[in-house]
Backbone as a printed PyTorch tensor [residue, N CA C, xyz], in Angstrom:
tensor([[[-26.2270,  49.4820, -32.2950],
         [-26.1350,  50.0400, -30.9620],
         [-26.2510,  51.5570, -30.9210]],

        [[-25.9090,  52.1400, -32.1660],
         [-25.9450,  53.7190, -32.0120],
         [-27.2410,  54.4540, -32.0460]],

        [[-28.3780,  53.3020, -31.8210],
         [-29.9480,  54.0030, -32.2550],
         [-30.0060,  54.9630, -31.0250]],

        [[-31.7010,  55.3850, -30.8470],
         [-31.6240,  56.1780, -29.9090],
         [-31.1550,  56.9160, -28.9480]],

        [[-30.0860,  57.3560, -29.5500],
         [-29.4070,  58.5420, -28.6140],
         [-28.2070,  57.5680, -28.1240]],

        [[-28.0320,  56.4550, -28.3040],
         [-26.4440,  56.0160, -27.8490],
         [-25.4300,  56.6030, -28.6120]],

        [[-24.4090,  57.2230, -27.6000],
         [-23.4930,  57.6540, -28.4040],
         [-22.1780,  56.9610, -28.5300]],

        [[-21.3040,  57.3320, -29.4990],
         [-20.2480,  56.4230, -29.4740],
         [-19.5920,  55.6970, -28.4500]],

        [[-19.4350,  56.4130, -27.5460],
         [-18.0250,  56.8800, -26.3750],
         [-19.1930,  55.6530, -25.6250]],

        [[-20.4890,  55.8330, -25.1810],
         [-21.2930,  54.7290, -24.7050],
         [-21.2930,  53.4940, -25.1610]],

        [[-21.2360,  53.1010, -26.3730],
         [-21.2290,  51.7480, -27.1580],
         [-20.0840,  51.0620, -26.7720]],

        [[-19.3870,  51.8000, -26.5630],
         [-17.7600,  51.4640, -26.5210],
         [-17.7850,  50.6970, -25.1170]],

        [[-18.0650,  51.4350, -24.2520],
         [-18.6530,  51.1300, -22.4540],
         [-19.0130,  49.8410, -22.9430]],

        [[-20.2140,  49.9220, -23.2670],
         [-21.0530,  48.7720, -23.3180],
         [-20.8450,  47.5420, -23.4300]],

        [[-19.9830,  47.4670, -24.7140],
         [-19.7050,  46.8300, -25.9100],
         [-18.9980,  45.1700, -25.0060]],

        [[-18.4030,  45.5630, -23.7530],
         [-17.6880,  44.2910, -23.0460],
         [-18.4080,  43.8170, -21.9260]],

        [[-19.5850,  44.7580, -21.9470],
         [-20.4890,  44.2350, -20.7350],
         [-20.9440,  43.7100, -21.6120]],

        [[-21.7050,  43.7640, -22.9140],
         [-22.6150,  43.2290, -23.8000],
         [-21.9140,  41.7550, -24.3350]],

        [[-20.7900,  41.7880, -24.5250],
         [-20.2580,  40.5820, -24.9160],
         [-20.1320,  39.6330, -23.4890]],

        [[-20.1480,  40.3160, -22.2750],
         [-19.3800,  39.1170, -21.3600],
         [-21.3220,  38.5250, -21.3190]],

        [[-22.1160,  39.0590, -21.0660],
         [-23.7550,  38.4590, -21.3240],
         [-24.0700,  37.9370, -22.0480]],

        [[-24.0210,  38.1080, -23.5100],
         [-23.9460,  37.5040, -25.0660],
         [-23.2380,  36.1350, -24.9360]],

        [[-23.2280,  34.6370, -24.3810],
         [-22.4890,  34.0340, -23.8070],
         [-22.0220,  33.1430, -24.9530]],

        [[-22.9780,  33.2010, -25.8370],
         [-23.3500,  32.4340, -27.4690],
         [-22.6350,  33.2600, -28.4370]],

        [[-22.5580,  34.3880, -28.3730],
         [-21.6460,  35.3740, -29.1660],
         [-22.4650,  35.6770, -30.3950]],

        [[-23.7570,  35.4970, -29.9390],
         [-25.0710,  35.6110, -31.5150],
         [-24.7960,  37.3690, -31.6170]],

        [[-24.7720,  38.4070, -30.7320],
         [-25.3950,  39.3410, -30.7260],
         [-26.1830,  39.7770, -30.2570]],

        [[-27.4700,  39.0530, -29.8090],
         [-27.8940,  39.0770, -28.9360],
         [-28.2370,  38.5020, -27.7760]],

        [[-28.8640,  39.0910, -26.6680],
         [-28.8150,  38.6960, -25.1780],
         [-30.2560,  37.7630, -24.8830]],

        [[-30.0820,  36.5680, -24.5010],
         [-31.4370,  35.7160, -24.1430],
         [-31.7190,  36.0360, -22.9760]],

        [[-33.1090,  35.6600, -22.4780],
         [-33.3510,  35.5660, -21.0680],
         [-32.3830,  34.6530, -20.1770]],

        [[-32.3590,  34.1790, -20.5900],
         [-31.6140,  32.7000, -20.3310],
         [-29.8620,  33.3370, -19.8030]],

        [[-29.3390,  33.8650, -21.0520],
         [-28.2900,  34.6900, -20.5740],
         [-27.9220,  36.1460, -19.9240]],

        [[-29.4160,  36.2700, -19.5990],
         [-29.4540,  37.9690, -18.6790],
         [-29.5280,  36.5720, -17.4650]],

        [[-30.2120,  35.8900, -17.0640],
         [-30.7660,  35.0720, -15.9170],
         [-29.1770,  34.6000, -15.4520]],

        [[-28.3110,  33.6230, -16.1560],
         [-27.1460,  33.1890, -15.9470],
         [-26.1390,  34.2500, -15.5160]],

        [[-26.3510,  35.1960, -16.1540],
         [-25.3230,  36.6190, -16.0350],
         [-25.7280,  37.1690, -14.2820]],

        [[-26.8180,  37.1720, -14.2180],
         [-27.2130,  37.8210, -13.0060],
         [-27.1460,  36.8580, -11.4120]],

        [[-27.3710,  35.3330, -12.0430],
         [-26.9340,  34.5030, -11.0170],
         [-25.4230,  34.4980, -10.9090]],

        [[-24.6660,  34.5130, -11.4640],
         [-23.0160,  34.5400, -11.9370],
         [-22.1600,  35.2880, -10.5620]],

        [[-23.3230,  37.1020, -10.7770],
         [-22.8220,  38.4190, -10.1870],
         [-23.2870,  37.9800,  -9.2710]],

        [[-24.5310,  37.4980,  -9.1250],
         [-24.9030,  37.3560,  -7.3150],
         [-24.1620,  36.2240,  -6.8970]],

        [[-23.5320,  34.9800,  -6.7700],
         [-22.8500,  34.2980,  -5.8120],
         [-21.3120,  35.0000,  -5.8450]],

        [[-21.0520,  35.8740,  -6.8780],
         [-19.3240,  36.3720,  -6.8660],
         [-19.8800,  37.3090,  -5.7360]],

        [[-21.2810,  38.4730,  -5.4070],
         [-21.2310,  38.9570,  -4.4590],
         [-21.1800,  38.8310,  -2.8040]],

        [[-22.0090,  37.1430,  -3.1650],
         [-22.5180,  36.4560,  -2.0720],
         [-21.0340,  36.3620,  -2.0220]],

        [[-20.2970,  35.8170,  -2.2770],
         [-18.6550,  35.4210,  -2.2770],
         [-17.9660,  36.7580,  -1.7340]],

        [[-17.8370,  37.7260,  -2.2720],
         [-17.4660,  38.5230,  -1.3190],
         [-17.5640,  39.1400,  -0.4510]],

        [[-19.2120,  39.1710,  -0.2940],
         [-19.3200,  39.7650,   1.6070],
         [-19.3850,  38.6350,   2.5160]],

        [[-19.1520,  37.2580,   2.1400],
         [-18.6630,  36.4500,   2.9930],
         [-17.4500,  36.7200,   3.3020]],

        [[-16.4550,  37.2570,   1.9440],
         [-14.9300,  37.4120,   2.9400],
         [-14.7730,  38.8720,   3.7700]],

        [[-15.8610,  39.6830,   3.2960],
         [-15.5550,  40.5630,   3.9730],
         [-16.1940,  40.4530,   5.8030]],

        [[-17.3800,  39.6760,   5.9580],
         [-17.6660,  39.5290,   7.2820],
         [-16.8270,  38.6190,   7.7730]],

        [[-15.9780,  37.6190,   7.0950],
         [-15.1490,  36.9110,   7.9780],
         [-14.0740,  37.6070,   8.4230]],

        [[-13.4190,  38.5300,   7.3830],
         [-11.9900,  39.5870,   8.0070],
         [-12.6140,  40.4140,   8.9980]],

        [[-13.9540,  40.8810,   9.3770],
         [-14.4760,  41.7600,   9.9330],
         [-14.1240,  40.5490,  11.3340]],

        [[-15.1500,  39.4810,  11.2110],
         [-15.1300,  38.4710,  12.5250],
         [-13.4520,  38.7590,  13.2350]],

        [[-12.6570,  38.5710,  11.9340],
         [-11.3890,  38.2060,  12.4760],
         [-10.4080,  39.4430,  13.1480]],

        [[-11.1320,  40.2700,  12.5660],
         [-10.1570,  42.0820,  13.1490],
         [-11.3810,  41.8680,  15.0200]],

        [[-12.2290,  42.2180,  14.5450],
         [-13.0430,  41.7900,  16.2150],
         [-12.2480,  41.1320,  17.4710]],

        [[-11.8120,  39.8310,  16.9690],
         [-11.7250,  39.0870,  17.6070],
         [-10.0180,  39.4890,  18.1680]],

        [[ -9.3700,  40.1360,  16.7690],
         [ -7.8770,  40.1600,  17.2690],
         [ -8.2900,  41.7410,  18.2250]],

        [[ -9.0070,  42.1630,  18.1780],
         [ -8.8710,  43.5980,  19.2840],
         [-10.1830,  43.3700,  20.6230]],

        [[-10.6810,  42.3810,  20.3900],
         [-11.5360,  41.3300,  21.7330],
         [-10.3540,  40.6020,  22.7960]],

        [[ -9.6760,  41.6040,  23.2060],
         [ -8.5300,  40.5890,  23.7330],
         [ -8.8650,  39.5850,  25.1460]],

        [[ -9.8480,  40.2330,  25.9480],
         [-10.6010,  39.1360,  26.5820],
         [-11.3150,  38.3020,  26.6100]],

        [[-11.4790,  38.3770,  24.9320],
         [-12.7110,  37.3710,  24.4550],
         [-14.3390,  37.8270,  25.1000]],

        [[-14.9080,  38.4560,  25.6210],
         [-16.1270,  38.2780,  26.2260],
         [-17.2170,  38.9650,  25.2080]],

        [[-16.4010,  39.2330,  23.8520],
         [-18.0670,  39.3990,  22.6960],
         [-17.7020,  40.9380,  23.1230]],

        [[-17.3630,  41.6140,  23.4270],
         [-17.3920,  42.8640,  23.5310],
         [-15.7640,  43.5250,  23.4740]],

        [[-15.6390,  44.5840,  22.5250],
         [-14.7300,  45.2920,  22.3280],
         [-14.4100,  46.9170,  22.9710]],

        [[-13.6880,  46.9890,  24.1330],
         [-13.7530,  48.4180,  24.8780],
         [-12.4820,  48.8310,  24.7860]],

        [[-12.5140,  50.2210,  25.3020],
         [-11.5460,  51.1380,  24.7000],
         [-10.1640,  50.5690,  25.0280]],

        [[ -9.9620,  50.0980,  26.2250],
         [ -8.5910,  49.9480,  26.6610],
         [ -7.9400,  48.5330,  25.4750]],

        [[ -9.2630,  48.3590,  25.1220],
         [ -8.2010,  46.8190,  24.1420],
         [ -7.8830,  47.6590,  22.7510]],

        [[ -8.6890,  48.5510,  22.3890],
         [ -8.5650,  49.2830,  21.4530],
         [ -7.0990,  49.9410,  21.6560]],

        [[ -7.1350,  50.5050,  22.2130],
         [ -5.4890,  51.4720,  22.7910],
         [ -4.7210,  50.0570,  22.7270]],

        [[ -4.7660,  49.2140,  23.7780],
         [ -3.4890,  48.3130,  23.5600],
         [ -3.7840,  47.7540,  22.3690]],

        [[ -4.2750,  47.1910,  21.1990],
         [ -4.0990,  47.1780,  20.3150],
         [ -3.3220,  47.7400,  19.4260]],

        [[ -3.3890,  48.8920,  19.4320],
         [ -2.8370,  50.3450,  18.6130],
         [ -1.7380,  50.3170,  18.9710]],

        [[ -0.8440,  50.1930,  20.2800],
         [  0.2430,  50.6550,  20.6250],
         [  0.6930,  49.4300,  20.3070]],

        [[  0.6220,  48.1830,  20.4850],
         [  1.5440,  46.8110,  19.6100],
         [  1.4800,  47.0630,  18.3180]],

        [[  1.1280,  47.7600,  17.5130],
         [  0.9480,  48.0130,  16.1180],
         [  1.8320,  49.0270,  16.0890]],

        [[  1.4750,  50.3330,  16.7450],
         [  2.8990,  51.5260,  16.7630],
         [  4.3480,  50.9770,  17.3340]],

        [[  4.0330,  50.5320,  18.1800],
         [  5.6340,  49.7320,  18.8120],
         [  6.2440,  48.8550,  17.3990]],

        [[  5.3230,  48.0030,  17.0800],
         [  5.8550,  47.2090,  15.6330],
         [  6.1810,  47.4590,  14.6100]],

        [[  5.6350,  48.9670,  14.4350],
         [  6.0240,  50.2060,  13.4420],
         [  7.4800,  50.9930,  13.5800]],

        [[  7.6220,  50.5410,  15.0420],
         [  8.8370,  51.1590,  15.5210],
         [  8.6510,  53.0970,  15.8550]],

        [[  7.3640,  52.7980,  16.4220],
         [  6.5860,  54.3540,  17.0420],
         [  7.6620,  54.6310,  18.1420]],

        [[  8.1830,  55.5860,  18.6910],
         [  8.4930,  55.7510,  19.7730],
         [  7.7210,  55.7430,  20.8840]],

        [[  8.4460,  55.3030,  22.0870],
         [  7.6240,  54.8580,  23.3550],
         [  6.7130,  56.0560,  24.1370]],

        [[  7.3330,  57.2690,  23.9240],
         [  6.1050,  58.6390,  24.4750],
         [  5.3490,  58.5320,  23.4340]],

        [[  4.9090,  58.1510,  21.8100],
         [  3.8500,  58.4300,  20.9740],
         [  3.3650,  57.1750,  21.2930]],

        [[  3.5350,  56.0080,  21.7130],
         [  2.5880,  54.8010,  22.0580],
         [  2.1950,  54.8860,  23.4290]],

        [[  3.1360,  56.0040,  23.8280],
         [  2.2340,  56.0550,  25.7260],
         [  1.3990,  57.2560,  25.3420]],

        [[  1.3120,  57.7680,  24.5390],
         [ -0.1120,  58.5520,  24.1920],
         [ -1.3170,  58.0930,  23.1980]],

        [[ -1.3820,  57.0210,  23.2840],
         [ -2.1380,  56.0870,  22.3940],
         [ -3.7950,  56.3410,  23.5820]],

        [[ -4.4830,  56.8890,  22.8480],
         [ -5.7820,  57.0290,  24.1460],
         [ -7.3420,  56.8860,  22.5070]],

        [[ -8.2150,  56.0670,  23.5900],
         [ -9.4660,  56.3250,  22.4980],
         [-10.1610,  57.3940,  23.1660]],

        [[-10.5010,  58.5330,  22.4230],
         [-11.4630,  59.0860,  23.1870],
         [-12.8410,  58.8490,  23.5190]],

        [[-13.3620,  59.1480,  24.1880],
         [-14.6480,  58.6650,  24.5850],
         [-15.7980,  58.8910,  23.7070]],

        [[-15.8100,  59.7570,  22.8730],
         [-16.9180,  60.4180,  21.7230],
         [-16.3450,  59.4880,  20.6040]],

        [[-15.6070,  59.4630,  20.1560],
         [-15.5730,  58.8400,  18.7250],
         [-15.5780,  57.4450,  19.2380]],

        [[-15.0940,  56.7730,  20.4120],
         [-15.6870,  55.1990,  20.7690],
         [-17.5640,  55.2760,  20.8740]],

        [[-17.7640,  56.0300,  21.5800],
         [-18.9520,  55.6270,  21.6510],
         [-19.9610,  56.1260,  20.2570]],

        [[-19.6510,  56.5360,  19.5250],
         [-20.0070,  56.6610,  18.2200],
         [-20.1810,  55.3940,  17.2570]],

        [[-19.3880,  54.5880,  17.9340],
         [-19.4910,  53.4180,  17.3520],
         [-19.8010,  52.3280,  18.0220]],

        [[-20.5090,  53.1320,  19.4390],
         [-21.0930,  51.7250,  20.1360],
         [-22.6430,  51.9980,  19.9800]],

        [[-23.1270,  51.1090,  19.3590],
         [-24.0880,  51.7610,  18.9020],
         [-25.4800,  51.0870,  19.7290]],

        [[-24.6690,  50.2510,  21.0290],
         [-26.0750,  49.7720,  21.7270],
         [-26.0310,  50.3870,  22.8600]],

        [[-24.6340,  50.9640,  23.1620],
         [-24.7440,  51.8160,  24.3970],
         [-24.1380,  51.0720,  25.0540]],

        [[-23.6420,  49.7230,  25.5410],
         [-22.7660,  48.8820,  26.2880],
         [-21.6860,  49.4190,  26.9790]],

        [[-20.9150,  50.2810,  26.5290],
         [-19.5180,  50.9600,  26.7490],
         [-18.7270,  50.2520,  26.0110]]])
């Protein structure tokens, strides 16, 4: 491993990526086990941006409080303030709970309101 310019401190890196691919423990890496290795990483990825768009679906939906597919400022604010109240915020810092209008619409990104 130390040929061409690999240096120690690199081999070392390597050395557990190279074994978790090496699945035979020969030493070296087959097509076969670069192919398996790479299908492996892609459904663990496919696997996790499924959970991440479902927590996404599910934060949506808990601040969609009218349900109608669309999320606007006032559910945003009451959102926030059942979260500060549950925090045990005091009642003047949850009656100042406001979205402003620039950083909401920064993130509306079709223009809807």
């Amino acid at each position: 491993l130390l040929r061409d310019g690999l240096t120690l401190a690199n081999a070392q890196i390597l050395q557990p990526v190279w074994s978790a691919i090496d699945a035979d423990g020969d030493g070296g890496i087959t097509a076969e086990e670069l192919t398996e290795t790479q299908r492996k990483a892609s459904a663990a990825l496919t696997a996790a941006a499924d959970h991440v768009q479902t927590n996404l679906k599910s934060a949506f939906q808990g601040l969609d409080a009218n349900q109608d597919g669309e999320v606007q400022p006032d559910e945003v604010e009451a959102v926030a303030g059942r979260l500060m109240r549950g925090a045990g915020a005091p009642a003047e810092e949850v009656a100042q709970v406001q979205v402003h209008p620039a950083e909401f619409s920064a993130a509306d990104v079709d223009g809807s309101g």
